[in-house]
Coordinates of C-alpha atoms in Angstrom, one line a residue:
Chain A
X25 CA -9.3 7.4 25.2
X26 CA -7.7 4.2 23.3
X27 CA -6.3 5.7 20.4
X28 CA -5.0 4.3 18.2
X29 CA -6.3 0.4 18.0
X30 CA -5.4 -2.7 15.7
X31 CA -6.8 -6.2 15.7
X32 CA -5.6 -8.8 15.3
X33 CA -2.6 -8.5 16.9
X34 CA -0.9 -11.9 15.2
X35 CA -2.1 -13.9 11.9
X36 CA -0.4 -16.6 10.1
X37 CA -2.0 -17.0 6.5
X38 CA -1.0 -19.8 3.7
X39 CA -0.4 -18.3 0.6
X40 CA -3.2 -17.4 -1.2
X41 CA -5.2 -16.5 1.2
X42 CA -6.8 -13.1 2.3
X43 CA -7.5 -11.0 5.0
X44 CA -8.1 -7.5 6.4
X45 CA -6.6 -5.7 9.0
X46 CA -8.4 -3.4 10.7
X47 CA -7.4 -0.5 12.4
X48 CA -9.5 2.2 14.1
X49 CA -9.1 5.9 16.1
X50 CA -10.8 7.8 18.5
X51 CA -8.6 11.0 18.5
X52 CA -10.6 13.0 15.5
X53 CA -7.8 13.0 13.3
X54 CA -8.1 13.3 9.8
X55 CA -5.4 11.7 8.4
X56 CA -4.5 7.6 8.7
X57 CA -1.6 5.8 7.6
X58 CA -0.7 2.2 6.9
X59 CA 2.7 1.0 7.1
X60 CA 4.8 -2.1 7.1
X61 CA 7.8 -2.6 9.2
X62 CA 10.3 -4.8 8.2
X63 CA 13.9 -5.6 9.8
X64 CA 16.2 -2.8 8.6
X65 CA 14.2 -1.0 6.4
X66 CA 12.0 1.5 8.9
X67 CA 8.8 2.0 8.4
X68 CA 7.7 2.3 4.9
X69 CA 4.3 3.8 3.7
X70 CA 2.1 1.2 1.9
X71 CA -1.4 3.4 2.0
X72 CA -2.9 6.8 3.2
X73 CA -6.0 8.3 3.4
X74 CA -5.6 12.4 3.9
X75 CA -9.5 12.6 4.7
X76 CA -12.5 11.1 5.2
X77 CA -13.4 9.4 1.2
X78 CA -10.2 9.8 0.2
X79 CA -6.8 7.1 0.0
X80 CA -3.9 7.0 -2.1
X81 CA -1.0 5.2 -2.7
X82 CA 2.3 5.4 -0.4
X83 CA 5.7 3.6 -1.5
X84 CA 5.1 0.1 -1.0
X85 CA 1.1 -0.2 -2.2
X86 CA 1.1 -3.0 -4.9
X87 CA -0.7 -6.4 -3.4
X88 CA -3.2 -4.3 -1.1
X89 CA -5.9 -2.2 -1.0
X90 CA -7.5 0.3 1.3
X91 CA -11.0 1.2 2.5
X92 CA -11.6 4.6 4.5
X93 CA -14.9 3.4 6.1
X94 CA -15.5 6.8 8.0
X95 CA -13.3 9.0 10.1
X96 CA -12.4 6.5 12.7
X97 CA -11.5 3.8 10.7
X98 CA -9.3 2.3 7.7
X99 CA -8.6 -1.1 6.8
X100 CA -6.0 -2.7 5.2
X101 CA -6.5 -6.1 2.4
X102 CA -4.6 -8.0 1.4
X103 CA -6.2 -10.2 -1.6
X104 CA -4.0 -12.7 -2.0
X105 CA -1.1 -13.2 0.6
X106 CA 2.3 -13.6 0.0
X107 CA 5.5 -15.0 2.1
X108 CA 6.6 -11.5 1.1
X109 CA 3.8 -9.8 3.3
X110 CA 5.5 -11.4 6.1
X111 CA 5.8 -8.1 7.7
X112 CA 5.0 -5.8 11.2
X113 CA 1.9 -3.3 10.3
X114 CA 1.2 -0.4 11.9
X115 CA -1.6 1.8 11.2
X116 CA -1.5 5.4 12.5
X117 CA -3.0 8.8 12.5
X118 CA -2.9 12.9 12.5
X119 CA -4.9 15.5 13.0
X120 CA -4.3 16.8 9.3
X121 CA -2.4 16.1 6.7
X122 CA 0.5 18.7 6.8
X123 CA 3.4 18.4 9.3
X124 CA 2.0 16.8 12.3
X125 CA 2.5 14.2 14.6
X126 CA 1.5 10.7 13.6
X127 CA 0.2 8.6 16.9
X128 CA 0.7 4.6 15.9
X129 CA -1.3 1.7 16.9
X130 CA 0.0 -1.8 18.7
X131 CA 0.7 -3.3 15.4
X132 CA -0.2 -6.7 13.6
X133 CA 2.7 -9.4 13.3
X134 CA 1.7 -11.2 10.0
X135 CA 3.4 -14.6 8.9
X136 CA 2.5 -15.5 5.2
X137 CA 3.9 -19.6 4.7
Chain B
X14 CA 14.2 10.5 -5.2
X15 CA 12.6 10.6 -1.2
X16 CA 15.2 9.4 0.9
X17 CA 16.5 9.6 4.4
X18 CA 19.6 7.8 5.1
X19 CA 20.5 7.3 9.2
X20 CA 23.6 6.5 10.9
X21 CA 24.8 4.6 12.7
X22 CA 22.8 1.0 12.4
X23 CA 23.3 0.1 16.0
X24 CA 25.2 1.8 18.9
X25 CA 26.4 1.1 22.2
X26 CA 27.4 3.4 25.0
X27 CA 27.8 2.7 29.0
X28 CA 25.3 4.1 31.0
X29 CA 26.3 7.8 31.9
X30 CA 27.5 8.5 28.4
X31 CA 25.9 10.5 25.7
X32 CA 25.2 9.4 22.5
X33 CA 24.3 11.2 18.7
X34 CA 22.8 9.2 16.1
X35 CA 22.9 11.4 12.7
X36 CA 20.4 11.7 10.0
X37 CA 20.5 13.0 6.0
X38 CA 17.5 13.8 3.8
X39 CA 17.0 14.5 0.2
X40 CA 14.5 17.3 -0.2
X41 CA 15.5 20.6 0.8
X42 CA 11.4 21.7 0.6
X43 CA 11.0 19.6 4.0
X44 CA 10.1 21.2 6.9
X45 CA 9.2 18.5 9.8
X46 CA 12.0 16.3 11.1
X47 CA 10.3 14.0 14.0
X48 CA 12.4 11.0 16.2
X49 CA 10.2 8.3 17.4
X50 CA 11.5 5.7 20.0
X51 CA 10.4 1.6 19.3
X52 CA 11.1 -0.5 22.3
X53 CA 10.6 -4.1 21.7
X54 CA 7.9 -5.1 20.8
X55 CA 5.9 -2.0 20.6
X56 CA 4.8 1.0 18.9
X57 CA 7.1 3.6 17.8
X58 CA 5.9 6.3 19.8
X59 CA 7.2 10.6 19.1
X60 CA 10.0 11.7 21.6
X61 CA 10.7 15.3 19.9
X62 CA 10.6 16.8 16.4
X63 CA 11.9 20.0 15.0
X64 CA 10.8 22.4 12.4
X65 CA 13.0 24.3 10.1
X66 CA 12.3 27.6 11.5
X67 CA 14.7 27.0 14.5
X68 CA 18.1 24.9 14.9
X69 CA 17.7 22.9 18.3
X70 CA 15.1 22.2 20.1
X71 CA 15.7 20.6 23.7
X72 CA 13.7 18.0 26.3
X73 CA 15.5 17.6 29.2
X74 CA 18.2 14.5 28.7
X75 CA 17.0 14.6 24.6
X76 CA 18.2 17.3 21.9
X77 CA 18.1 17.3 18.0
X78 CA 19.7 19.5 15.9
X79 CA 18.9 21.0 12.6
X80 CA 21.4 22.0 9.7
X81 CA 19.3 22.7 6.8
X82 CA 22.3 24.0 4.3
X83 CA 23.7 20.3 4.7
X84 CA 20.2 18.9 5.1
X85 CA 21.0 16.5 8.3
X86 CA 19.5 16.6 11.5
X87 CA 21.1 14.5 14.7
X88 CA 19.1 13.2 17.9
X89 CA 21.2 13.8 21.1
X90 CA 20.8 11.7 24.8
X91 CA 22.6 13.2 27.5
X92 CA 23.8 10.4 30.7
X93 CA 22.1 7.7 28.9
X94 CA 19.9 5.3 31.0
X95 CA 19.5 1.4 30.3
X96 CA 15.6 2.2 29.7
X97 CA 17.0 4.5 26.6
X98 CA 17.6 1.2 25.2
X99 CA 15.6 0.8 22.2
X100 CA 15.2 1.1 18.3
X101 CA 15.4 5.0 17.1
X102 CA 14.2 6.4 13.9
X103 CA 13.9 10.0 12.2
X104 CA 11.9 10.9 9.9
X105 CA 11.5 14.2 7.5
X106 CA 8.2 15.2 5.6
X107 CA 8.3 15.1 1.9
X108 CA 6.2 17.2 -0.3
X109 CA 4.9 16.7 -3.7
X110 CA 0.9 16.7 -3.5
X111 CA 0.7 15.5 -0.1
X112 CA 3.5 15.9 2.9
X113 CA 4.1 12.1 3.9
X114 CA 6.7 11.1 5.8
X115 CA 9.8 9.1 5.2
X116 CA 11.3 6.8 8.1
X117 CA 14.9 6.1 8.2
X118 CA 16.0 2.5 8.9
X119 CA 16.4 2.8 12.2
X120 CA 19.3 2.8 14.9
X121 CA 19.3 -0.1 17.7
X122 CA 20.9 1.7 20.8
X123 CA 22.5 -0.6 23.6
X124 CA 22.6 1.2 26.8
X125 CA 25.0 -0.6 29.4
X126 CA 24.5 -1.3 33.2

């Protein structure tokens, strides 16, 4: 039982350029997050996805997008990089979408030049 | 707005001693207040939570309390340990359409030899 998984778990982009990070579960849950973790800001919400075919927006959602591909897994895109997507993301996951406990995965370290 | 506001930023005790690190949230509707523990380099990973229907909740050397008429919750470690070094943050669900949760910045705790 792995999780929650990430991959990769470092990328350096130029600006401009795009990529997906990919994050997958194998708990059941219903519920994934993406978030971005920055030095002295916590962990802020960019995406979620409450179910299976459904994502929405979090605080931090404007220069990505989201897929919900099935129950295990959620990606996050970033179209067109910026330095200020220099950032630690964590993707994570919960059984529902009420008060539960989020599990996180290993993170992705992501350098934008 | 949604807002959780912890204190302090960083703190450091000797090993043996106790230590408190406070939290404040906007929303009196919330009713899930989880502490998750980031060593470095890692995931942040749940150590206790608390729901509003009780005031203190207790795991052996870790407490957190709950004061919902002042809306702040505090996360307490009894004869602190050097491995209790790490980054700290609460959290509270927010309501509004979906419950999400909202991280506080963080608190770095030093734990001295």
């Amino acid at each position: 039982n792995a999780g929650v998984t990430q991959t990769p778990k470092f990328q350096v982009l130029k600006t401009g350029q795009s990529m997906t990070l990919q994050c997958a579960q194998d708990m059941n849950h219903n519920s994934m997050y993406w978030y971005r973790q920055d030095p002295g800001m916590g962990l802020r919400l960019i995406y979620y996805s409450a179910s299976e075919g459904t994502t929405d927006k979090g605080e931090v959602p404007n220069g990505y997008n989201v897929s919900r591909l099935n129950k295990r897994e959620f990606s996050l895109r970033l179209e067109s990089a910026a330095p200020s997507q220099t950032s630690v993301y964590f993707c994570a996951s919960s059984e529902g979408a009420g008060v539960e406990t989020q599990y996180f995965g290993p993170g992705t370290r992501l350098l934008v030049l | 707005g949604e807002n959780v506001e912890q204190h302090p930023s960083t703190l450091s005790v000797q090993e043996g001693d106790s230590a408190v690190i406070k939290c404040t949230y906007s929303d009196s509707a919330s009713n899930y207040f989880p502490w998750y523990k980031q060593e470095l380099g890692k995931r942040p990973q749940l150590i206790i939570d608390i729901r509003s229907n009780v005031g203190e909740k207790k795991d052996q050397r870790i407490a957190v309390t709950l004061n919902k008429t002042a809306k702040h919750f505090s996360l307490h470690i009894t004869e602190t340990q050097p491995e209790d070094s790490a980054v700290y943050f609460c959290a509270a669900i927010f309501s509004g359409g979906y419950n999400k949760l909202i991280f506080g910045a963080g608190t770095r705790l030093a734990v001295h030899p």
